[in-house]
mmCIF file with all atom_site columns, C-alpha atoms in Angstrom:
data_model
loop_
_atom_site.group_PDB
_atom_site.id
_atom_site.type_symbol
_atom_site.label_atom_id
_atom_site.label_alt_id
_atom_site.label_comp_id
_atom_site.label_asym_id
_atom_site.label_entity_id
_atom_site.label_seq_id
_atom_site.pdbx_PDB_ins_code
_atom_site.Cartn_x
_atom_site.Cartn_y
_atom_site.Cartn_z
_atom_site.occupancy
_atom_site.B_iso_or_equiv
_atom_site.pdbx_formal_charge
_atom_site.auth_seq_id
_atom_site.auth_comp_id
_atom_site.auth_asym_id
_atom_site.auth_atom_id
_atom_site.pdbx_PDB_model_num
ATOM 1   C CA . MET A 1 1   ? -93.328 -75.462 76.578 1.00 0.00 ? 60  MET A CA 1
ATOM 2   C CA . GLN A 1 2   ? -89.893 -76.864 75.964 1.00 0.00 ? 61  GLN A CA 1
ATOM 3   C CA . VAL A 1 3   ? -87.214 -75.649 78.401 1.00 0.00 ? 62  VAL A CA 1
ATOM 4   C CA . PHE A 1 4   ? -83.679 -75.288 77.040 1.00 0.00 ? 63  PHE A CA 1
ATOM 5   C CA . THR A 1 5   ? -81.096 -76.089 79.682 1.00 0.00 ? 64  THR A CA 1
ATOM 6   C CA . PRO A 1 6   ? -77.487 -75.172 78.965 1.00 0.00 ? 65  PRO A CA 1
ATOM 7   C CA . VAL A 1 7   ? -74.910 -77.828 79.795 1.00 0.00 ? 66  VAL A CA 1
ATOM 8   C CA . VAL A 1 8   ? -71.493 -76.436 80.757 1.00 0.00 ? 67  VAL A CA 1
ATOM 9   C CA . THR A 1 9   ? -68.829 -78.659 79.184 1.00 0.00 ? 68  THR A CA 1
ATOM 10  C CA . GLU A 1 10  ? -65.719 -76.586 80.048 1.00 0.00 ? 69  GLU A CA 1
ATOM 11  C CA . THR A 1 11  ? -64.711 -73.221 81.221 1.00 0.00 ? 70  THR A CA 1
ATOM 12  C CA . PHE A 1 12  ? -61.717 -71.030 80.679 1.00 0.00 ? 71  PHE A CA 1
ATOM 13  C CA . PRO A 1 13  ? -60.710 -67.648 82.116 1.00 0.00 ? 72  PRO A CA 1
ATOM 14  C CA . VAL A 1 14  ? -60.961 -64.522 79.933 1.00 0.00 ? 73  VAL A CA 1
ATOM 15  C CA . ARG A 1 15  ? -60.157 -60.917 81.230 1.00 0.00 ? 74  ARG A CA 1
ATOM 16  C CA . LYS A 1 16  ? -63.350 -59.147 82.086 1.00 0.00 ? 75  LYS A CA 1
ATOM 17  C CA . ASP A 1 17  ? -61.942 -55.785 80.965 1.00 0.00 ? 76  ASP A CA 1
ATOM 18  C CA . TRP A 1 18  ? -61.360 -57.357 77.516 1.00 0.00 ? 77  TRP A CA 1
ATOM 19  C CA . LEU A 1 19  ? -64.898 -58.539 77.342 1.00 0.00 ? 78  LEU A CA 1
ATOM 20  C CA . LYS A 1 20  ? -66.340 -55.308 78.482 1.00 0.00 ? 79  LYS A CA 1
ATOM 21  C CA . ARG A 1 21  ? -64.316 -53.302 75.948 1.00 0.00 ? 80  ARG A CA 1
ATOM 22  C CA . ALA A 1 22  ? -65.085 -55.676 73.054 1.00 0.00 ? 81  ALA A CA 1
ATOM 23  C CA . LEU A 1 23  ? -68.742 -56.497 73.773 1.00 0.00 ? 82  LEU A CA 1
ATOM 24  C CA . GLY A 1 24  ? -69.919 -53.856 76.235 1.00 0.00 ? 83  GLY A CA 1
ATOM 25  C CA . VAL A 1 25  ? -70.671 -56.502 78.819 1.00 0.00 ? 84  VAL A CA 1
ATOM 26  C CA . SER A 1 26  ? -68.591 -58.958 80.924 1.00 0.00 ? 85  SER A CA 1
ATOM 27  C CA . THR A 1 27  ? -71.143 -61.148 82.785 1.00 0.00 ? 86  THR A CA 1
ATOM 28  C CA . GLY A 1 28  ? -73.794 -63.571 81.785 1.00 0.00 ? 87  GLY A CA 1
ATOM 29  C CA . LEU A 1 29  ? -71.792 -64.664 78.666 1.00 0.00 ? 88  LEU A CA 1
ATOM 30  C CA . TRP A 1 30  ? -71.370 -68.099 77.205 1.00 0.00 ? 89  TRP A CA 1
ATOM 31  C CA . ILE A 1 31  ? -69.975 -69.680 74.011 1.00 0.00 ? 90  ILE A CA 1
ATOM 32  C CA . THR A 1 32  ? -71.841 -72.139 71.934 1.00 0.00 ? 91  THR A CA 1
ATOM 33  C CA . GLU A 1 33  ? -71.901 -73.356 68.301 1.00 0.00 ? 92  GLU A CA 1
ATOM 34  C CA . MET A 1 34  ? -74.126 -71.613 65.724 1.00 0.00 ? 93  MET A CA 1
ATOM 35  C CA . PRO A 1 35  ? -76.829 -74.218 65.338 1.00 0.00 ? 94  PRO A CA 1
ATOM 36  C CA . VAL A 1 36  ? -78.099 -73.312 61.866 1.00 0.00 ? 95  VAL A CA 1
ATOM 37  C CA . ASP A 1 37  ? -77.108 -71.790 58.535 1.00 0.00 ? 96  ASP A CA 1
ATOM 38  C CA . GLU A 1 38  ? -80.020 -69.349 58.442 1.00 0.00 ? 97  GLU A CA 1
ATOM 39  C CA . MET A 1 39  ? -77.956 -66.199 59.139 1.00 0.00 ? 98  MET A CA 1
ATOM 40  C CA . PRO A 1 40  ? -74.515 -66.418 57.437 1.00 0.00 ? 99  PRO A CA 1
ATOM 41  C CA . THR A 1 41  ? -73.946 -62.669 58.126 1.00 0.00 ? 100 THR A CA 1
ATOM 42  C CA . VAL A 1 42  ? -73.954 -63.535 61.889 1.00 0.00 ? 101 VAL A CA 1
ATOM 43  C CA . ALA A 1 43  ? -72.094 -66.869 61.652 1.00 0.00 ? 102 ALA A CA 1
ATOM 44  C CA . GLU A 1 44  ? -71.890 -70.117 59.738 1.00 0.00 ? 103 GLU A CA 1
ATOM 45  C CA . ARG A 1 45  ? -73.319 -73.349 61.150 1.00 0.00 ? 104 ARG A CA 1
ATOM 46  C CA . GLY A 1 46  ? -70.828 -74.831 63.674 1.00 0.00 ? 105 GLY A CA 1
ATOM 47  C CA . GLU A 1 47  ? -68.842 -71.583 64.278 1.00 0.00 ? 106 GLU A CA 1
ATOM 48  C CA . ALA A 1 48  ? -68.409 -70.467 67.806 1.00 0.00 ? 107 ALA A CA 1
ATOM 49  C CA . ILE A 1 49  ? -70.578 -67.535 68.962 1.00 0.00 ? 108 ILE A CA 1
ATOM 50  C CA . ILE A 1 50  ? -70.640 -65.510 72.155 1.00 0.00 ? 109 ILE A CA 1
ATOM 51  C CA . CYS A 1 51  ? -74.105 -65.035 73.602 1.00 0.00 ? 110 CYS A CA 1
ATOM 52  C CA . ARG A 1 52  ? -75.469 -63.443 76.687 1.00 0.00 ? 111 ARG A CA 1
ATOM 53  C CA . ASN A 1 53  ? -78.351 -64.420 78.820 1.00 0.00 ? 112 ASN A CA 1
ATOM 54  C CA . THR A 1 54  ? -81.483 -62.562 77.946 1.00 0.00 ? 113 THR A CA 1
ATOM 55  C CA . MET A 1 55  ? -85.222 -62.659 78.704 1.00 0.00 ? 114 MET A CA 1
ATOM 56  C CA . PHE A 1 56  ? -86.176 -59.690 76.430 1.00 0.00 ? 115 PHE A CA 1
ATOM 57  C CA . LEU A 1 57  ? -85.590 -58.947 72.814 1.00 0.00 ? 116 LEU A CA 1
ATOM 58  C CA . GLU A 1 58  ? -83.999 -55.605 71.723 1.00 0.00 ? 117 GLU A CA 1
ATOM 59  C CA . LEU A 1 59  ? -84.702 -54.307 68.247 1.00 0.00 ? 118 LEU A CA 1
ATOM 60  C CA . GLY A 1 60  ? -81.832 -55.073 65.746 1.00 0.00 ? 119 GLY A CA 1
ATOM 61  C CA . GLY A 1 61  ? -80.387 -57.791 67.942 1.00 0.00 ? 120 GLY A CA 1
ATOM 62  C CA . ALA A 1 62  ? -79.560 -61.239 66.721 1.00 0.00 ? 121 ALA A CA 1
ATOM 63  C CA . TYR A 1 63  ? -81.065 -64.003 68.929 1.00 0.00 ? 122 TYR A CA 1
ATOM 64  C CA . LEU A 1 64  ? -80.805 -67.668 69.535 1.00 0.00 ? 123 LEU A CA 1
ATOM 65  C CA . LEU A 1 65  ? -84.436 -68.647 70.112 1.00 0.00 ? 124 LEU A CA 1
ATOM 66  C CA . GLY A 1 66  ? -86.413 -71.835 70.935 1.00 0.00 ? 125 GLY A CA 1
ATOM 67  C CA . LEU A 1 67  ? -89.471 -72.480 68.786 1.00 0.00 ? 126 LEU A CA 1
ATOM 68  C CA . ASP A 1 68  ? -91.553 -75.634 69.215 1.00 0.00 ? 127 ASP A CA 1
ATOM 69  C CA . GLY A 1 69  ? -88.567 -77.551 70.572 1.00 0.00 ? 128 GLY A CA 1
ATOM 70  C CA . ASN A 1 70  ? -86.134 -76.358 67.864 1.00 0.00 ? 129 ASN A CA 1
ATOM 71  C CA . LEU A 1 71  ? -83.301 -73.868 67.930 1.00 0.00 ? 130 LEU A CA 1
ATOM 72  C CA . ILE A 1 72  ? -83.599 -70.971 65.488 1.00 0.00 ? 131 ILE A CA 1
ATOM 73  C CA . VAL A 1 73  ? -81.664 -67.778 64.938 1.00 0.00 ? 132 VAL A CA 1
ATOM 74  C CA . ARG A 1 74  ? -83.412 -64.518 64.079 1.00 0.00 ? 133 ARG A CA 1
ATOM 75  C CA . ARG A 1 75  ? -82.740 -60.794 63.978 1.00 0.00 ? 134 ARG A CA 1
ATOM 76  C CA . TYR A 1 76  ? -85.494 -58.928 65.864 1.00 0.00 ? 135 TYR A CA 1
ATOM 77  C CA . THR A 1 77  ? -86.997 -56.060 63.826 1.00 0.00 ? 136 THR A CA 1
ATOM 78  C CA . SER A 1 78  ? -89.911 -53.788 64.197 1.00 0.00 ? 137 SER A CA 1
ATOM 79  C CA . GLU A 1 79  ? -93.185 -54.237 62.412 1.00 0.00 ? 138 GLU A CA 1
ATOM 80  C CA . GLY A 1 80  ? -93.931 -52.599 58.992 1.00 0.00 ? 139 GLY A CA 1
ATOM 81  C CA . LEU A 1 81  ? -92.059 -54.885 56.738 1.00 0.00 ? 140 LEU A CA 1
ATOM 82  C CA . GLY A 1 82  ? -95.152 -56.509 55.461 1.00 0.00 ? 141 GLY A CA 1
ATOM 83  C CA . THR A 1 83  ? -95.751 -60.186 55.320 1.00 0.00 ? 142 THR A CA 1
ATOM 84  C CA . ASP A 1 84  ? -92.693 -61.055 53.241 1.00 0.00 ? 143 ASP A CA 1
ATOM 85  C CA . HIS A 1 85  ? -89.977 -60.092 55.662 1.00 0.00 ? 144 HIS A CA 1
ATOM 86  C CA . GLY A 1 86  ? -87.688 -62.835 54.499 1.00 0.00 ? 145 GLY A CA 1
ATOM 87  C CA . PRO A 1 87  ? -85.727 -65.526 56.385 1.00 0.00 ? 146 PRO A CA 1
ATOM 88  C CA . GLY A 1 88  ? -83.698 -64.558 59.410 1.00 0.00 ? 147 GLY A CA 1
ATOM 89  C CA . LEU A 1 89  ? -85.992 -61.869 60.640 1.00 0.00 ? 148 LEU A CA 1
ATOM 90  C CA . LEU A 1 90  ? -88.462 -61.947 63.534 1.00 0.00 ? 149 LEU A CA 1
ATOM 91  C CA . THR A 1 91  ? -90.873 -59.075 63.667 1.00 0.00 ? 150 THR A CA 1
ATOM 92  C CA . THR A 1 92  ? -92.480 -57.754 66.980 1.00 0.00 ? 151 THR A CA 1
ATOM 93  C CA . ALA A 1 93  ? -95.701 -59.355 65.825 1.00 0.00 ? 152 ALA A CA 1
ATOM 94  C CA . ASP A 1 94  ? -93.975 -62.791 65.279 1.00 0.00 ? 153 ASP A CA 1
ATOM 95  C CA . ALA A 1 95  ? -92.552 -62.549 68.743 1.00 0.00 ? 154 ALA A CA 1
ATOM 96  C CA . GLN A 1 96  ? -95.976 -62.605 70.294 1.00 0.00 ? 155 GLN A CA 1
ATOM 97  C CA . LEU A 1 97  ? -96.451 -66.153 68.806 1.00 0.00 ? 156 LEU A CA 1
ATOM 98  C CA . LYS A 1 98  ? -96.602 -68.809 71.528 1.00 0.00 ? 157 LYS A CA 1
ATOM 99  C CA . GLY A 1 99  ? -93.643 -71.021 71.662 1.00 0.00 ? 158 GLY A CA 1
ATOM 100 C CA . VAL A 1 100 ? -90.910 -68.336 70.956 1.00 0.00 ? 159 VAL A CA 1
ATOM 101 C CA . VAL A 1 101 ? -88.517 -68.600 73.771 1.00 0.00 ? 160 VAL A CA 1
ATOM 102 C CA . PRO A 1 102 ? -85.395 -66.298 74.000 1.00 0.00 ? 161 PRO A CA 1
ATOM 103 C CA . ILE A 1 103 ? -82.345 -68.339 74.759 1.00 0.00 ? 162 ILE A CA 1
ATOM 104 C CA . GLY A 1 104 ? -79.678 -65.717 74.310 1.00 0.00 ? 163 GLY A CA 1
ATOM 105 C CA . GLN A 1 105 ? -78.585 -62.687 72.371 1.00 0.00 ? 164 GLN A CA 1
ATOM 106 C CA . ILE A 1 106 ? -75.732 -63.338 69.939 1.00 0.00 ? 165 ILE A CA 1
ATOM 107 C CA . LEU A 1 107 ? -73.076 -60.689 70.598 1.00 0.00 ? 166 LEU A CA 1
ATOM 108 C CA . ALA A 1 108 ? -70.119 -61.849 68.536 1.00 0.00 ? 167 ALA A CA 1
ATOM 109 C CA . ARG A 1 109 ? -68.531 -64.583 66.365 1.00 0.00 ? 168 ARG A CA 1
ATOM 110 C CA . PHE A 1 110 ? -65.617 -66.103 68.372 1.00 0.00 ? 169 PHE A CA 1
ATOM 111 C CA . GLY A 1 111 ? -62.680 -67.251 66.428 1.00 0.00 ? 170 GLY A CA 1
ATOM 112 C CA . LEU A 1 112 ? -58.921 -67.330 66.072 1.00 0.00 ? 171 LEU A CA 1
ATOM 113 C CA . SER A 1 113 ? -57.138 -65.655 63.088 1.00 0.00 ? 172 SER A CA 1
ATOM 114 C CA . ARG A 1 114 ? -53.839 -67.301 62.440 1.00 0.00 ? 173 ARG A CA 1
ATOM 115 C CA . VAL A 1 115 ? -50.930 -65.009 61.663 1.00 0.00 ? 174 VAL A CA 1
ATOM 116 C CA . ALA A 1 116 ? -48.944 -66.444 58.731 1.00 0.00 ? 175 ALA A CA 1
ATOM 117 C CA . PRO A 1 117 ? -45.241 -66.608 59.227 1.00 0.00 ? 176 PRO A CA 1
ATOM 118 C CA . LYS A 1 118 ? -43.260 -64.125 57.107 1.00 0.00 ? 177 LYS A CA 1
ATOM 119 C CA . VAL A 1 119 ? -40.784 -65.853 54.800 1.00 0.00 ? 178 VAL A CA 1
#
């Protein structure tokens, strides 16, 4: 089994009350780049995303997962969608597959929105 080890490249302070209000949690969070273009509704490849450490999958959550040494992004859903559940979804049956390793739950897209000067 491949183990994914995060490498901290830099840190910066963020108010915990802001994180708690915006995301519902304020600990175990980290920022990384979206590794793939599989879920544009979550984020585009290369965009910054905020994740939290997790060992378990919650229904409806979007996750960064390890599978056979590769990083994938999937939304976790219950069974009953049939065999053609489309890209970007991981069913509870799929999650039982060997090699699926939860890396983190994707909580938000992280970005800056520039305010244009008023002329």
